[in-house]
Structure formats: C-alpha cells, structure tokens
PDB file of C-alpha atoms in Angstrom:
ATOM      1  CA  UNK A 109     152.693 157.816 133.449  1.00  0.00           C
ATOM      2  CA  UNK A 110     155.002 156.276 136.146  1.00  0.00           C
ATOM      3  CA  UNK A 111     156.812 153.288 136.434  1.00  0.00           C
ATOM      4  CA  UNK A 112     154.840 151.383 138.382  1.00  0.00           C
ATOM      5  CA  UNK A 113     151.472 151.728 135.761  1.00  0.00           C
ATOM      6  CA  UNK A 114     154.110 151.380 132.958  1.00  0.00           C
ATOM      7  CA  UNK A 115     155.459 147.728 134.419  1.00  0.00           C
ATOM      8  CA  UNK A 116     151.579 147.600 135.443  1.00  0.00           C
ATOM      9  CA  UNK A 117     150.360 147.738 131.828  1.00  0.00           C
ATOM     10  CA  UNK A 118     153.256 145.523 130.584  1.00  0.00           C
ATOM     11  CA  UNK A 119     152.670 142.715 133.321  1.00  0.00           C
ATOM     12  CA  UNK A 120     148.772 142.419 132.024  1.00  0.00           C
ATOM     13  CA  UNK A 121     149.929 142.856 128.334  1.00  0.00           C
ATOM     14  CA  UNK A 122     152.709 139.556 129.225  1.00  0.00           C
ATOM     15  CA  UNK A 123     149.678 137.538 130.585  1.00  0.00           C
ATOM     16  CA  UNK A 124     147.199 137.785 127.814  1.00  0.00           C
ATOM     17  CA  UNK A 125     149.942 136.830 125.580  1.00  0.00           C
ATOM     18  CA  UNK A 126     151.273 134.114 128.049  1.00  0.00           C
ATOM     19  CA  UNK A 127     147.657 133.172 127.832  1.00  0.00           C
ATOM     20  CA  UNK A 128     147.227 133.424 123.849  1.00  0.00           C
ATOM     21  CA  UNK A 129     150.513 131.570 123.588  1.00  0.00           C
ATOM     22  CA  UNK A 130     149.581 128.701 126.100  1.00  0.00           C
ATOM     23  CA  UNK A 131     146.471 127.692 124.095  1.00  0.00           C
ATOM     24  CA  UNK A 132     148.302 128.498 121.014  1.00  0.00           C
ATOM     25  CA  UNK A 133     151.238 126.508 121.608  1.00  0.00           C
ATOM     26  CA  UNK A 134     149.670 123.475 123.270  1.00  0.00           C
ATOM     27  CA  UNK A 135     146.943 123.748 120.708  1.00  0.00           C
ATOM     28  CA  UNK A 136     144.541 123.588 124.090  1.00  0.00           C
ATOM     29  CA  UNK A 137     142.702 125.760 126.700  1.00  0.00           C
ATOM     30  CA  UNK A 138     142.904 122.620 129.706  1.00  0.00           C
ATOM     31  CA  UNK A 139     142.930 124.415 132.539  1.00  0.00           C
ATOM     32  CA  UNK A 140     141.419 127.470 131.361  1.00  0.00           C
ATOM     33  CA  UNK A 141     138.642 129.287 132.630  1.00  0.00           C
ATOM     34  CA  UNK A 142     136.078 129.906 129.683  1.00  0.00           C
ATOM     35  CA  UNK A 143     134.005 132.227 132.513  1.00  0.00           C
ATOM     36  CA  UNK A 144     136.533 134.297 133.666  1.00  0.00           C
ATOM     37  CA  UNK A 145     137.577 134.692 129.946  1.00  0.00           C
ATOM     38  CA  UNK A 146     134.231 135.960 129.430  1.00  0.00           C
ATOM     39  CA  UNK A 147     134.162 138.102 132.089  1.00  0.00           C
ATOM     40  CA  UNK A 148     137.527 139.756 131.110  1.00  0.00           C
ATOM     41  CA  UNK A 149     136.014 139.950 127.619  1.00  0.00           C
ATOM     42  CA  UNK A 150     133.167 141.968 129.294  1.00  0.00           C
ATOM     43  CA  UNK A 151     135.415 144.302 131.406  1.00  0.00           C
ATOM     44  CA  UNK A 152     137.268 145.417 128.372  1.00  0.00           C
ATOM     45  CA  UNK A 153     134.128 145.971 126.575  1.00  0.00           C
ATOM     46  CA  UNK A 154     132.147 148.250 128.917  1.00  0.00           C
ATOM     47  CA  UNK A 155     135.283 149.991 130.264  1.00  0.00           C
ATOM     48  CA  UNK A 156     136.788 150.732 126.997  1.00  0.00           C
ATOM     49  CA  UNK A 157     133.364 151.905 125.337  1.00  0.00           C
ATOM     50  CA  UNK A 158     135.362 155.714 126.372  1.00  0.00           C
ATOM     51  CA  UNK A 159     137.513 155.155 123.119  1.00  0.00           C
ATOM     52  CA  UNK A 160     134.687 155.745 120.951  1.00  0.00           C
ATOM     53  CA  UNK A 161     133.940 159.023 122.800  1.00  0.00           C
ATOM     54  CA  UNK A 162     137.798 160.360 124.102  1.00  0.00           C
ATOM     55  CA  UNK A 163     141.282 160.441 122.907  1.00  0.00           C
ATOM     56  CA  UNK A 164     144.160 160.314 125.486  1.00  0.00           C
ATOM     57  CA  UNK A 165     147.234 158.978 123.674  1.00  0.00           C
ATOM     58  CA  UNK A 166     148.430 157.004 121.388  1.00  0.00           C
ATOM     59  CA  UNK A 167     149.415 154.518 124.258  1.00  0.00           C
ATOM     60  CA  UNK A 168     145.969 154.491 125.776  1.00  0.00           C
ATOM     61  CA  UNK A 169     144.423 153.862 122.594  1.00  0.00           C
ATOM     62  CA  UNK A 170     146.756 151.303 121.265  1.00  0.00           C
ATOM     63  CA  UNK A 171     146.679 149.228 124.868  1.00  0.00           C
ATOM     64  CA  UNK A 172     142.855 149.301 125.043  1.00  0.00           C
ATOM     65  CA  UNK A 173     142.373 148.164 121.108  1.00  0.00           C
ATOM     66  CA  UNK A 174     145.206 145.536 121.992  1.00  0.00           C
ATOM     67  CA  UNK A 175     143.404 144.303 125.199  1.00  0.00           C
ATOM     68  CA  UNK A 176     139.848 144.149 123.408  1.00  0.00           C
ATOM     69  CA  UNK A 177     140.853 142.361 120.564  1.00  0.00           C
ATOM     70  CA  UNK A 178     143.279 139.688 122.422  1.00  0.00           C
ATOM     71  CA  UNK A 179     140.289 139.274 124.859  1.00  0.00           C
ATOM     72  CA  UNK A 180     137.793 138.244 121.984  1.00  0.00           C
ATOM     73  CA  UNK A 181     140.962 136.774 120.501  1.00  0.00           C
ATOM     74  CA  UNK A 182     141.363 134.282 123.656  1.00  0.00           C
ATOM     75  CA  UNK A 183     137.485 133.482 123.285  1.00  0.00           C
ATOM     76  CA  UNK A 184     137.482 132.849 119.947  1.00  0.00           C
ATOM     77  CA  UNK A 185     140.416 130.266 120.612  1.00  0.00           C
ATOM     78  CA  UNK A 186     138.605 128.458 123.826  1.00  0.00           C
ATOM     79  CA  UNK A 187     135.243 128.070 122.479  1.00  0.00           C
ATOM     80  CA  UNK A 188     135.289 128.078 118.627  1.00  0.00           C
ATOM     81  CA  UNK A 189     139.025 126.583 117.465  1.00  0.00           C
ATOM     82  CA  UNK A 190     140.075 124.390 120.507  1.00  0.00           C
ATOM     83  CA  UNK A 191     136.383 123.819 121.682  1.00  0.00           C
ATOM     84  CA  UNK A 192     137.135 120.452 121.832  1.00  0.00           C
ATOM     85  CA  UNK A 193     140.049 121.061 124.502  1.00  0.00           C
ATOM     86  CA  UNK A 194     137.928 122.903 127.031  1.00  0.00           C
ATOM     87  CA  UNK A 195     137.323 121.578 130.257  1.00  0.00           C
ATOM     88  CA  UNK A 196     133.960 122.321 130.863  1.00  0.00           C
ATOM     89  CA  UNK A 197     133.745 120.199 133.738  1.00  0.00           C
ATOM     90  CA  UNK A 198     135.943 121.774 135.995  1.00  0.00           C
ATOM     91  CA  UNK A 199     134.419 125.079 135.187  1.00  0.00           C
ATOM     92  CA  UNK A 200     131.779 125.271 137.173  1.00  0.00           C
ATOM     93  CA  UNK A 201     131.822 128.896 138.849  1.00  0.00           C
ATOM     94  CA  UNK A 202     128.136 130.156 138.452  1.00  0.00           C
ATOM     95  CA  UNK A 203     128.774 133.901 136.563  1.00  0.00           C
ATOM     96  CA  UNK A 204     125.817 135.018 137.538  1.00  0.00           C
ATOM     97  CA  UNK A 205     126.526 134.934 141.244  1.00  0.00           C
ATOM     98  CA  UNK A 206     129.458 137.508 140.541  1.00  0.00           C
ATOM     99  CA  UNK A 207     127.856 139.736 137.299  1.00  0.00           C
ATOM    100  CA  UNK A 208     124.602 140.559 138.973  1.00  0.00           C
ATOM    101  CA  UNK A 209     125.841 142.018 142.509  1.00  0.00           C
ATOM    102  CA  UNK A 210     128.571 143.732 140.617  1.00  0.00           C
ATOM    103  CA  UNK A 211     125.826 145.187 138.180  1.00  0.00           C
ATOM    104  CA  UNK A 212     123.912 146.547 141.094  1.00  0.00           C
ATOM    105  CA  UNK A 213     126.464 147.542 142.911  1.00  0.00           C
ATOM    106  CA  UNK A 214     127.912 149.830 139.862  1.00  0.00           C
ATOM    107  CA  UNK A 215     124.242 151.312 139.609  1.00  0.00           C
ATOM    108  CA  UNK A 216     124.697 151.962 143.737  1.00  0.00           C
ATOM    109  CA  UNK A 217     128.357 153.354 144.275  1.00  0.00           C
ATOM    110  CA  UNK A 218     129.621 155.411 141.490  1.00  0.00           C
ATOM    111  CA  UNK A 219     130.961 158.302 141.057  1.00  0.00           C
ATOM    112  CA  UNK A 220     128.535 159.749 138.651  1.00  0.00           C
ATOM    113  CA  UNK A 221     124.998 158.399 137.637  1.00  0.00           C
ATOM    114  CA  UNK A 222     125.478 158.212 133.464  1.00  0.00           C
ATOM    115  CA  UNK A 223     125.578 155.129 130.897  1.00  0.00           C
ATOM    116  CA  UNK A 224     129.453 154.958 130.740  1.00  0.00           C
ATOM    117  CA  UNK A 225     130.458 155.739 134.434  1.00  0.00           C
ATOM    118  CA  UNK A 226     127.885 153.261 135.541  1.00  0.00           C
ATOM    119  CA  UNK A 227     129.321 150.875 133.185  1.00  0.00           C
ATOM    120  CA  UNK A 228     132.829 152.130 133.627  1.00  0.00           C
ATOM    121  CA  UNK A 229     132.336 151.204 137.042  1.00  0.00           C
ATOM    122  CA  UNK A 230     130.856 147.769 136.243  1.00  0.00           C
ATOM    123  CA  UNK A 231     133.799 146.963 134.883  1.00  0.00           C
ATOM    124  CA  UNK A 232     136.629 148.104 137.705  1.00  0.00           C
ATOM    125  CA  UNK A 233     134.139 145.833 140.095  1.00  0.00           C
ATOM    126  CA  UNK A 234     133.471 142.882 137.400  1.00  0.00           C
ATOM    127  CA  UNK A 235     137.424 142.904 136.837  1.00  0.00           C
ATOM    128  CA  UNK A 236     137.775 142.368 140.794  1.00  0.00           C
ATOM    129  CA  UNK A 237     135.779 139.471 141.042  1.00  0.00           C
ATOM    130  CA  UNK A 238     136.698 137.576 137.231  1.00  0.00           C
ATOM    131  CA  UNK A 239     139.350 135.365 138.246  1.00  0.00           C
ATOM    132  CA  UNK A 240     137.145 133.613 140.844  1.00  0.00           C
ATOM    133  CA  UNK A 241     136.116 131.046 138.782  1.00  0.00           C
ATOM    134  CA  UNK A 242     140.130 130.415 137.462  1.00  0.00           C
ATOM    135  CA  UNK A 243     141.030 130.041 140.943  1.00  0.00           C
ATOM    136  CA  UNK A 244     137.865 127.871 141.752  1.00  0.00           C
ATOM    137  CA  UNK A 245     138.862 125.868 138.801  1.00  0.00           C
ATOM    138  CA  UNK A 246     142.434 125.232 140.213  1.00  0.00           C
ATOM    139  CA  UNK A 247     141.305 124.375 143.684  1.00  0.00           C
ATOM    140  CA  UNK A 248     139.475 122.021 141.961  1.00  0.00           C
ATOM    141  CA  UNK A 249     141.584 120.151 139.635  1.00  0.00           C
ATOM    142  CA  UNK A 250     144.009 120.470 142.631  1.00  0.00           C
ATOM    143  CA  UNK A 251     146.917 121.860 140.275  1.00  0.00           C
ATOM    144  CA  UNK A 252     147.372 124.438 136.961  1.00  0.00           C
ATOM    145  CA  UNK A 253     150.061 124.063 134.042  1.00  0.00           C
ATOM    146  CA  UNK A 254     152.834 125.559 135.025  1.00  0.00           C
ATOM    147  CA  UNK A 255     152.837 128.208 131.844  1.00  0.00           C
ATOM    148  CA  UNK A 256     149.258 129.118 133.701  1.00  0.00           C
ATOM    149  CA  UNK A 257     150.749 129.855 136.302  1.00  0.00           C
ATOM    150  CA  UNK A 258     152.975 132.069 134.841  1.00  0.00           C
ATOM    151  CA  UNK A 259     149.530 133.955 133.055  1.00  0.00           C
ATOM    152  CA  UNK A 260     148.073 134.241 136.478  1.00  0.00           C
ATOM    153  CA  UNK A 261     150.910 135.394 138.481  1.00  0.00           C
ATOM    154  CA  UNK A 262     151.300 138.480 135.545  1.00  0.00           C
ATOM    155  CA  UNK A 263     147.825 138.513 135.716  1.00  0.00           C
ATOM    156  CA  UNK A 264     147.618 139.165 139.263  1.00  0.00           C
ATOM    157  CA  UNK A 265     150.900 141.324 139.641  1.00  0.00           C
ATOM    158  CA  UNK A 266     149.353 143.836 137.302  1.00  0.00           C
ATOM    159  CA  UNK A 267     146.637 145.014 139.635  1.00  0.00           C
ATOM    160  CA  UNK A 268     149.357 145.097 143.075  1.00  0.00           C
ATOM    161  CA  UNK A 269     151.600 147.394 141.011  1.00  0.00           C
ATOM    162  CA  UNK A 270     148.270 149.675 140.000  1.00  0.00           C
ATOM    163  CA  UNK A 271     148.152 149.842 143.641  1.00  0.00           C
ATOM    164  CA  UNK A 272     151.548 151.095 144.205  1.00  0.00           C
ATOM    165  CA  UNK A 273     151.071 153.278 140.828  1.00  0.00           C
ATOM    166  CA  UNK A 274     147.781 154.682 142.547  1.00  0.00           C
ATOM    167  CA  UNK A 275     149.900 155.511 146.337  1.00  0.00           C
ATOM    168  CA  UNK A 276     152.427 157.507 143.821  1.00  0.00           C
ATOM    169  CA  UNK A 277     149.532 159.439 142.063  1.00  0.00           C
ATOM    170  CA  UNK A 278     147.974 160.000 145.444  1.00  0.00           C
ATOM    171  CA  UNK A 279     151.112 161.903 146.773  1.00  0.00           C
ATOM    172  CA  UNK A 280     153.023 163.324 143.734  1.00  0.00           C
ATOM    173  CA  UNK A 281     149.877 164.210 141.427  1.00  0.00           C
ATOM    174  CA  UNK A 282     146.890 164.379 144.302  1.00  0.00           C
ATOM    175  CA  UNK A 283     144.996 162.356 142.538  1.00  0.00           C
ATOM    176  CA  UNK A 284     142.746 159.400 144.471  1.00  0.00           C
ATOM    177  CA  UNK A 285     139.721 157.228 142.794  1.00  0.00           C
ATOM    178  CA  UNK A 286     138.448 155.269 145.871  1.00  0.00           C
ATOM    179  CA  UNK A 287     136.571 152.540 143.363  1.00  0.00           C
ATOM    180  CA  UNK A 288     140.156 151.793 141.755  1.00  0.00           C
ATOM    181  CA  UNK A 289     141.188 151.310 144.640  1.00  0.00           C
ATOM    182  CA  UNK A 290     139.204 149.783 146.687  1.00  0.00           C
ATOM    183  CA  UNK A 291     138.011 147.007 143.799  1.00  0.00           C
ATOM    184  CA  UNK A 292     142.308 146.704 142.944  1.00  0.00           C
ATOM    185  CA  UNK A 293     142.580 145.897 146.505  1.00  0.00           C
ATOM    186  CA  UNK A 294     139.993 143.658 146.792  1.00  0.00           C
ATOM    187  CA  UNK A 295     141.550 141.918 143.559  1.00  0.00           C
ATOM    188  CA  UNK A 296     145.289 141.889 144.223  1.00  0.00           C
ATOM    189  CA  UNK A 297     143.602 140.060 148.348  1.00  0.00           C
ATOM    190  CA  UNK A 298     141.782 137.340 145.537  1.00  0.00           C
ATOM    191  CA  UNK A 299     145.480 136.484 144.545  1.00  0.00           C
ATOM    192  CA  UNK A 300     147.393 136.252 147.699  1.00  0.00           C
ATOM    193  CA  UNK A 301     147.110 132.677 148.037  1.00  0.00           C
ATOM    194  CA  UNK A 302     147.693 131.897 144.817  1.00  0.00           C
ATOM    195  CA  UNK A 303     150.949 133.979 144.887  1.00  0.00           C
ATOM    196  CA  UNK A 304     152.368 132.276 148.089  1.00  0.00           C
ATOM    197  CA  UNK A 305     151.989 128.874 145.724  1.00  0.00           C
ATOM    198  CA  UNK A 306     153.598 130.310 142.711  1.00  0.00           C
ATOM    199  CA  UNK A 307     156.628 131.630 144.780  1.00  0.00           C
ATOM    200  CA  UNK A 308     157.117 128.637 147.373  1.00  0.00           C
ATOM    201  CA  UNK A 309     156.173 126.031 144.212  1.00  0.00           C
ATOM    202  CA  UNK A 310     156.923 127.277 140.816  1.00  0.00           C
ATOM    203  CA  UNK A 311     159.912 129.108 141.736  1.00  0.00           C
ATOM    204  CA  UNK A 312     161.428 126.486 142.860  1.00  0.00           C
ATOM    205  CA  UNK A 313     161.006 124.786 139.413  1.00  0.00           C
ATOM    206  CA  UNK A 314     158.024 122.550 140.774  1.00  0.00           C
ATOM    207  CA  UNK A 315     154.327 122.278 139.209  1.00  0.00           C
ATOM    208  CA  UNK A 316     151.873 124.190 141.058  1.00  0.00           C
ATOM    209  CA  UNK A 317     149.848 121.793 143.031  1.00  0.00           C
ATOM    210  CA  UNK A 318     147.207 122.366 145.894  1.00  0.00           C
ATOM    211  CA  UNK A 319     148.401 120.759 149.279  1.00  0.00           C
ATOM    212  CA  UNK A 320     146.010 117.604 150.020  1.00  0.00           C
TER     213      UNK A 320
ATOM    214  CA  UNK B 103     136.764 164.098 143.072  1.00  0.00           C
ATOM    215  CA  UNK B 104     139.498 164.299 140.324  1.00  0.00           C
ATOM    216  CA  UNK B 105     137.472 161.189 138.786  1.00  0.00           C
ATOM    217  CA  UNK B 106     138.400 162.089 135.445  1.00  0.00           C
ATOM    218  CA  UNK B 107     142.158 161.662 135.727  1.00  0.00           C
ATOM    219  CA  UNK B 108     141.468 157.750 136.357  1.00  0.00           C
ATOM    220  CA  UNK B 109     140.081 158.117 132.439  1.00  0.00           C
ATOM    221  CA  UNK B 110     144.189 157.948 131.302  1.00  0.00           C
ATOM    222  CA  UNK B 111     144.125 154.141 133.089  1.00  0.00           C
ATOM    223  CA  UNK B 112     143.852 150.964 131.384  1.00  0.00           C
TER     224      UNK B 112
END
C-alpha cells in the first residue's frame, strides 16, 4: 500500500457516498445515470467474485464488501425508492454498444484464459468505458448538479491517482499489469474534459454548464 | 507477468 492507492481508494469510497448522499439528500437521482450505475454494479460484481475464493486483508475485504453493497445500494435507490425521480429520458447511452466489445475483448486480451481472469478482466475494461453514458447524459442536458459534479470529479480522480500508484509500483516494487493500465488510462483520457469544466467552473463556485 | 500482485487492488 502507498499513498497514492490509499488517497486512490478513499477518492472512489468519497464518490459513492457523494453519490448515495446526493440521491439521499435530495430524495432524487436527476441527473443520474441509471446505466453507468449498472455498469459499476457489474464491475464490482465480476471483479470482486476473488473474495469468495482469496483473502488479502482486512482492508481489501472490507473496501470490496463496501463497494458491492453501496453499488446495489445506489441501484436500489435509482430504480426501486426514487424511481419516480429518474430521468430516463436523458439516459439514452445504448449499454450494449460498450458491454459486448468489452466482453469480447476480455475473452481476447487477458492475461490468463480462466472464468475469473476473463471476468476479472471484463471488469478493469467495463470500468473504463461505464461513465460514458454519465458524461453523454451531461452533454446532453447541457449541465450536472453541482454535488454531481463533485461525485464525478472523485470519481474520476480515483483512477489518475491508480495511475500514479501503478508508476510507484512499477519502480519501487517491479510490479507492471499492462490491462490496469492501459484500461486506467484510457479511463482517467474519458474524464479530461470533464475535469477542465469542474476546475475552470465549479471551482470558481459556478454550476457546471456545457458552453453553447 | 507478476499478474497476481494486481489481486491486492480494488
């Protein structure tokens, strides 16, 4: 464990409960993403299917359980107890388009053909790719609450300081997994414009809102 | 290689 996977873990804990809180709070999931909920439901269910199978700590254990159950915790929320709330409309991504490249993908690059690596690496690709239809959702409602913001810029900071936890590993422990690394790239890219909004808007105490 | 380690990640 290093600092950066330490502040890593504690960003993505903040944003689910940003995100639990939001809907909580407001009593409504507006502006939410039911799909990329799902999908993040998904990635903590196929990667996490190792808990069952191998102990690692206390922490690892504790985190996954956590981010399982808040996952199916945030679904419940959107699409049984706030149903009403969800907007639907804007939240038009089409899941398939993401869940069945990444499925063949994980069966084509992996590091090892077996049930749990294949779907361990389902879910480092899936996890990439989730937020898509958040983002899509934003550029099309043209703006996001600004305590959404907040849950996506956690959200997205998680995965930039894996990166910087993974260039650590790489030099002080010699260990490199290309598909973390390449798929947390490919993620923390997805979030780049949304960042430069969130710093030059939200910061700055404004709403975030798309330019025209 | 060293695939296992990644295992310890959330």
């Amino acid at each position: 464990m290093n600092v950066f996977r330490l502040t890593g873990d504690i960003a993505h804990l903040l944003a689910i409960i940003l995100l639990l809180m939001k809907i909580w709070k407001t009593r409504s999931c507006a502006g939410v993403s039911g799909k990329s909920q799902m999908m993040f439901a998904l990635v903590f269910t196929t990667r996490y299917l190792d808990l069952i199978t191998n102990f690692i700590s206390l922490y690892n254990t504790t985190m996954k359980m956590i981010f399982i159950a808040s996952s199916y915790g945030t679904l419940y929320l959107m699409f049984l107890k706030f149903r009403a709330t969800y907007d639907s409309n804007h939240d038009t991504f089409r899941m398939e388009f993401l869940v069945v490249p990444v499925a063949g993908l994980s069966f084509l690059v992996n590091h090892d053909f077996s049930p749990l690596e294949i779907l361990w690496t389902f879910s480092i690709y899936l996890e990439s790719v989730a937020i898509l239809p958040q983002l899509f959702m934003i550029s099309k409602t043209g703006e996001a609450e600004t305590i959404t913001s907040h849950y996506l810029f956690a959200l997205g900071s998680y995965r930039a300081l894996y990166i910087l936890n993974w260039v650590y590993r790489f030099y002080f422990e010699g260990f490199f997994d290309l598909i973390a690394v390449v798929a947390g790239c490919v993620q923390t890219v997805l979030y780049c414009d949304f960042f430069y909004l969130y710093i030059t808007k939200v910061w700055k105490g404004k709403k975030l809102t798309l330019p025209a | 290689a060293c695939r296992k380690k990644a295992k310890d990640e959330l």
